[in-house]
Structures are given as C-alpha cells and as structure tokens.
N, CA, C and O atoms as a DFTB+ gen file, in Angstrom:
336 C
 N C O
     1  1      -6.751      -6.525      -4.290
     2  2      -6.079      -5.470      -3.667
     3  2      -6.049      -5.819      -2.068
     4  3      -7.055      -6.281      -1.531
     5  1      -5.135      -5.634      -1.511
     6  2      -4.777      -5.735      -0.132
     7  2      -4.977      -4.524       0.693
     8  3      -4.520      -3.415       0.416
     9  1      -5.742      -4.840       1.796
    10  2      -6.065      -3.835       2.712
    11  2      -5.105      -4.081       3.966
    12  3      -5.068      -5.231       4.405
    13  1      -4.383      -3.172       4.534
    14  2      -3.463      -3.351       5.735
    15  2      -4.268      -2.894       6.903
    16  3      -4.747      -1.764       6.995
    17  1      -4.379      -3.773       7.724
    18  2      -5.024      -3.211       9.152
    19  2      -3.855      -2.941      10.157
    20  3      -2.972      -3.789      10.278
    21  1      -3.835      -2.037      10.720
    22  2      -2.906      -1.537      11.660
    23  2      -3.445      -0.956      12.778
    24  3      -3.885       0.193      12.744
    25  1      -3.458      -1.866      14.103
    26  2      -3.978      -1.338      15.376
    27  2      -3.211      -0.070      15.890
    28  3      -1.982      -0.124      15.889
    29  1      -3.718       0.847      16.246
    30  2      -3.162       2.116      16.732
    31  2      -3.486       2.106      18.401
    32  3      -4.599       2.375      18.853
    33  1      -2.446       1.788      19.135
    34  2      -2.789       1.580      20.554
    35  2      -3.350       2.944      21.219
    36  3      -2.764       4.003      20.992
    37  1      -4.347       2.905      21.938
    38  2      -4.974       4.184      22.289
    39  2      -5.642       5.133      21.539
    40  3      -6.133       6.155      22.018
    41  1      -5.676       4.777      20.214
    42  2      -6.277       5.622      19.152
    43  2      -7.478       4.820      18.420
    44  3      -8.642       5.221      18.420
    45  1      -7.118       3.860      17.917
    46  2      -8.094       2.778      16.912
    47  2      -7.602       2.046      15.969
    48  3      -6.755       1.232      16.338
    49  1      -7.867       2.073      14.838
    50  2      -7.583       1.163      13.849
    51  2      -7.419       1.860      12.514
    52  3      -8.284       2.657      12.148
    53  1      -6.357       1.603      11.769
    54  2      -5.962       2.188      10.346
    55  2      -6.057       1.072       9.524
    56  3      -5.461       0.013       9.721
    57  1      -6.974       1.366       8.402
    58  2      -6.988       0.551       7.321
    59  2      -6.497       1.322       5.934
    60  3      -7.062       2.346       5.549
    61  1      -5.445       0.752       5.267
    62  2      -5.033       1.480       4.162
    63  2      -4.794       0.613       2.974
    64  3      -4.689      -0.593       3.197
    65  1      -4.697       1.013       1.815
    66  2      -4.381       0.312       0.753
    67  2      -3.506       1.273      -0.200
    68  3      -3.297       2.461       0.045
    69  1      -3.020       0.565      -1.340
    70  2      -2.097       1.398      -2.370
    71  2      -2.846       1.326      -3.693
    72  3      -3.192       0.251      -4.183
    73  1      -3.083       2.502      -4.249
    74  2      -3.837       2.407      -5.433
    75  2      -2.916       2.121      -6.543
    76  3      -1.707       2.215      -6.330
    77  1      -3.316       1.809      -7.609
    78  2      -2.614       1.407      -8.690
    79  2      -1.501       2.623      -9.185
    80  3      -0.442       2.320      -9.735
    81  1      -1.862       3.899      -8.935
    82  2      -0.869       4.904      -9.079
    83  2       0.134       5.070      -8.076
    84  3       1.007       5.932      -8.179
    85  1       0.049       4.291      -7.120
    86  2       1.128       4.186      -6.026
    87  2       0.768       5.173      -4.529
    88  3       1.566       5.343      -3.608
    89  1      -0.438       5.651      -4.595
    90  2      -0.977       6.578      -3.535
    91  2      -1.390       5.697      -2.579
    92  3      -2.075       4.743      -2.949
    93  1      -1.062       5.842      -1.204
    94  2      -1.694       4.985      -0.202
    95  2      -2.662       6.079       0.545
    96  3      -2.435       7.221       0.945
    97  1      -3.855       5.244       0.568
    98  2      -5.178       5.781       0.982
    99  2      -5.770       5.060       2.179
   100  3      -5.564       3.847       2.189
   101  1      -6.380       5.503       3.065
   102  2      -6.954       4.789       3.972
   103  2      -7.905       5.521       5.006
   104  3      -8.183       6.700       4.785
   105  1      -8.393       4.913       6.072
   106  2      -9.241       5.568       6.973
   107  2      -8.668       5.060       8.428
   108  3      -8.334       3.890       8.618
   109  1      -8.599       6.054       9.399
   110  2      -8.353       5.794      10.799
   111  2      -9.583       5.981      11.430
   112  3     -10.185       7.051      11.341
   113  1     -10.068       4.877      12.157
   114  2     -11.389       4.983      12.985
   115  2     -10.900       5.011      14.458
   116  3     -10.220       4.123      14.974
   117  1     -11.319       6.112      15.053
   118  2     -10.992       6.260      16.423
   119  2     -11.914       5.664      17.312
   120  3     -13.123       5.726      17.089
   121  1     -11.276       4.881      18.664
   122  2     -12.323       4.246      19.625
   123  2     -13.207       5.261      20.170
   124  3     -14.420       5.059      20.235
   125  1     -12.692       6.296      20.550
   126  2     -13.449       7.309      21.348
   127  2     -14.273       8.115      20.367
   128  3     -13.663       8.875      19.615
   129  1     -15.586       8.034      20.291
   130  2     -16.488       8.780      19.503
   131  2     -16.662       8.263      18.114
   132  3     -17.523       8.764      17.390
   133  1     -15.939       7.342      17.721
   134  2     -15.907       6.641      16.244
   135  2     -15.601       7.694      15.118
   136  3     -16.024       7.503      13.978
   137  1     -14.895       8.758      15.427
   138  2     -14.468       9.616      14.445
   139  2     -13.660       9.123      13.500
   140  3     -12.873       8.275      13.922
   141  1     -13.585       9.415      12.176
   142  2     -12.879       8.691      11.090
   143  2     -12.152      10.041      10.419
   144  3     -12.637      11.158      10.239
   145  1     -10.812       9.533      10.113
   146  2     -10.075      10.384       9.293
   147  2      -9.743       9.850       7.980
   148  3      -9.402       8.670       8.053
   149  1      -9.732      10.322       6.830
   150  2      -9.323       9.936       5.737
   151  2      -7.745      10.359       5.543
   152  3      -7.361      11.525       5.448
   153  1      -6.888       9.177       5.502
   154  2      -5.686       9.405       5.274
   155  2      -4.898       9.118       3.997
   156  3      -5.262       8.121       3.373
   157  1      -3.905       9.808       3.518
   158  2      -3.293       9.419       2.412
   159  2      -1.876      10.079       2.186
   160  3      -1.517      11.121       2.733
   161  1      -1.249       9.457       1.457
   162  2       0.294       9.975       1.098
   163  2       0.615       9.382      -0.300
   164  3       0.054       8.343      -0.649
   165  1       1.465       9.986      -1.074
   166  2       1.941       9.561      -2.182
   167  2       3.427       9.533      -2.348
   168  3       3.904       9.387      -3.473
   169  1       4.216       9.671      -1.246
   170  2       5.580       9.764      -1.278
   171  2       6.330       8.452      -0.591
   172  3       5.648       7.534      -0.136
   173  1       7.410       8.432      -0.559
   174  2       8.161       7.227       0.135
   175  2       8.175       7.481       1.685
   176  3       8.531       6.528       2.378
   177  1       7.833       8.637       2.304
   178  2       7.891       8.926       3.606
   179  2       6.582       8.705       4.284
   180  3       5.703       9.560       4.178
   181  1       6.381       7.541       5.020
   182  2       5.209       7.370       5.595
   183  2       4.637       8.320       6.772
   184  3       3.491       8.298       7.224
   185  1       5.670       9.133       7.150
   186  2       5.530      10.259       8.077
   187  2       4.936      11.582       7.366
   188  3       4.592      12.604       7.960
   189  1       4.891      11.379       6.116
   190  2       4.347      12.649       5.231
   191  2       2.859      12.549       5.093
   192  3       2.234      13.318       4.363
   193  1       2.315      11.637       5.771
   194  2       0.697      11.430       5.644
   195  2      -0.137      12.522       5.995
   196  3       0.102      13.187       7.003
   197  1      -1.187      12.787       5.177
   198  2      -2.078      14.007       5.635
   199  2      -3.407      13.305       5.718
   200  3      -3.629      12.229       5.162
   201  1      -4.266      13.963       6.434
   202  2      -5.370      13.593       6.843
   203  2      -6.615      14.584       6.781
   204  3      -6.442      15.803       6.767
   205  1      -7.751      14.061       6.750
   206  2      -8.910      15.109       6.773
   207  2      -9.867      14.251       7.608
   208  3     -10.198      13.109       7.290
   209  1     -10.285      14.904       8.709
   210  2     -11.190      14.394       9.658
   211  2     -12.611      14.433       9.309
   212  3     -13.081      15.556       9.126
   213  1     -13.367      13.445       9.184
   214  2     -14.766      13.439       8.685
   215  2     -15.908      13.150       9.907
   216  3     -15.747      12.211      10.687
   217  1     -16.815      13.852       9.970
   218  2     -17.934      13.600      10.847
   219  2     -18.577      12.406      10.187
   220  3     -18.228      11.935       9.104
   221  1     -19.533      11.976      10.939
   222  2     -20.412      10.810      10.522
   223  2     -21.262      11.054       9.367
   224  3     -21.424      10.132       8.568
   225  1     -21.826      12.181       9.178
   226  2     -22.649      12.667       8.044
   227  2     -21.780      12.896       6.920
   228  3     -22.167      12.616       5.785
   229  1     -20.523      13.431       7.156
   230  2     -19.593      13.679       6.083
   231  2     -19.203      12.333       5.566
   232  3     -19.206      12.121       4.354
   233  1     -18.883      11.454       6.394
   234  2     -18.457       9.996       5.817
   235  2     -19.534       9.435       5.036
   236  3     -19.326       8.803       4.000
   237  1     -20.662       9.652       5.507
   238  2     -21.884       8.918       4.615
   239  2     -21.904       9.684       3.223
   240  3     -22.050       9.065       2.170
   241  1     -21.748      11.075       3.274
   242  2     -21.704      11.753       1.985
   243  2     -20.675      11.118       0.958
   244  3     -20.928      10.744      -0.187
   245  1     -19.399      11.079       1.654
   246  2     -18.355      10.577       0.746
   247  2     -18.493       9.229       0.360
   248  3     -18.009       8.859      -0.710
   249  1     -19.201       8.313       1.228
   250  2     -19.613       7.087       0.705
   251  2     -20.666       7.009      -0.466
   252  3     -20.624       6.173      -1.369
   253  1     -21.595       7.975      -0.328
   254  2     -22.526       8.003      -1.364
   255  2     -21.669       8.468      -2.828
   256  3     -21.770       7.914      -3.923
   257  1     -20.941       9.468      -2.531
   258  2     -20.050      10.020      -3.814
   259  2     -19.361       8.847      -4.453
   260  3     -19.375       8.677      -5.672
   261  1     -18.762       8.046      -3.616
   262  2     -17.973       6.892      -4.113
   263  2     -18.857       5.700      -4.635
   264  3     -18.270       4.792      -5.222
   265  1     -20.284       5.624      -4.463
   266  2     -21.075       4.693      -5.030
   267  2     -21.553       3.781      -3.993
   268  3     -22.546       3.089      -4.220
   269  1     -20.881       3.712      -2.773
   270  2     -21.193       2.656      -1.734
   271  2     -22.618       2.560      -1.454
   272  3     -23.095       1.445      -1.242
   273  1     -23.342       3.582      -1.428
   274  2     -24.708       3.571      -0.820
   275  2     -25.532       2.871      -1.801
   276  3     -26.511       2.220      -1.436
   277  1     -25.099       2.996      -3.349
   278  2     -25.966       2.385      -4.280
   279  2     -25.920       0.984      -4.066
   280  3     -26.938       0.343      -4.326
   281  1     -24.886       0.379      -3.623
   282  2     -24.445      -0.933      -3.462
   283  2     -25.366      -1.458      -2.338
   284  3     -26.251      -2.294      -2.520
   285  1     -25.059      -0.867      -1.140
   286  2     -25.876      -1.189       0.178
   287  2     -27.434      -1.211      -0.047
   288  3     -28.144      -2.090       0.440
   289  1     -27.886      -0.238      -0.777
   290  2     -29.323       0.029      -0.668
   291  2     -29.945      -0.708      -1.985
   292  3     -31.149      -0.618      -2.224
   293  1     -29.266      -1.269      -2.629
   294  2     -29.766      -2.208      -3.914
   295  2     -30.620      -3.168      -3.345
   296  3     -30.242      -4.081      -2.611
   297  1     -31.956      -2.918      -3.750
   298  2     -32.908      -4.064      -3.313
   299  2     -32.679      -5.454      -3.906
   300  3     -33.277      -6.423      -3.438
   301  1     -31.775      -5.578      -4.984
   302  2     -31.627      -7.017      -5.336
   303  2     -30.392      -7.554      -4.605
   304  3     -30.082      -8.712      -4.884
   305  1     -29.665      -6.923      -3.747
   306  2     -28.592      -7.445      -2.977
   307  2     -29.233      -8.294      -2.088
   308  3     -30.288      -8.010      -1.521
   309  1     -28.489      -9.544      -1.925
   310  2     -28.851     -10.597      -1.039
   311  2     -28.543     -10.173       0.489
   312  3     -29.299     -10.578       1.372
   313  1     -27.469      -9.382       0.793
   314  2     -27.206      -9.311       2.007
   315  2     -26.719      -7.803       2.277
   316  3     -25.741      -7.396       1.651
   317  1     -27.360      -6.980       3.174
   318  2     -26.793      -5.645       3.450
   319  2     -25.949      -5.613       4.496
   320  3     -26.141      -6.249       5.532
   321  1     -24.985      -4.883       4.284
   322  2     -23.695      -4.678       5.277
   323  2     -23.730      -3.404       6.097
   324  3     -23.533      -2.298       5.594
   325  1     -23.985      -3.601       7.355
   326  2     -24.157      -2.229       8.087
   327  2     -22.686      -1.819       8.490
   328  3     -21.764      -2.588       8.759
   329  1     -22.668      -0.321       8.470
   330  2     -21.414       0.076       8.763
   331  2     -20.967       0.005      10.245
   332  3     -21.827       0.193      11.106
   333  1     -19.809      -0.227      10.575
   334  2     -19.127      -0.369      11.805
   335  2     -18.944       0.805      12.662
   336  3     -18.353       0.698      13.736
C-alpha cells in the first residue's frame, strides 16, 4: 500500500493512502503545536475532504483502538518506534 507524503507549505505534512474500498484517508501533522487532523474523502473531488482535529491524547486513544499500541508495547518486539 502506497502512502502519499505531501508537504503543505506553512502548515505541515499530509500523509494519505487509499483503502481497498476507494476511501482516501490520512493525517495532517501541523508544524505549530504538532496538532493532527484525521482527513478522509470517498469522492472524486479532493476538495470535498473532511477532517477531524485530534489532540495528542485523542490520537493516542485512536492508535490504541486501531491496535498500534499493542504492536509498539509488545515485549517481543525487537525495535520500538517512537511517535514523531
């Protein structure tokens, strides 16, 4: 699965991918304050993107719900990856 990285001048970085169902989903990480927005759209118009702003604690809870923290905190893992 390809993840598209798009620099957003004056804002930060957008990382997006397309699901098997054709939904585009990603995260915009803002330079100022590290705020993150969950972004998604399922139409042909990229301007129809919707977003949900997440605080740090909310992003951690979402990662937990998706199972990411299970992988990162697994004691059998050879390398732990710190969030950026």
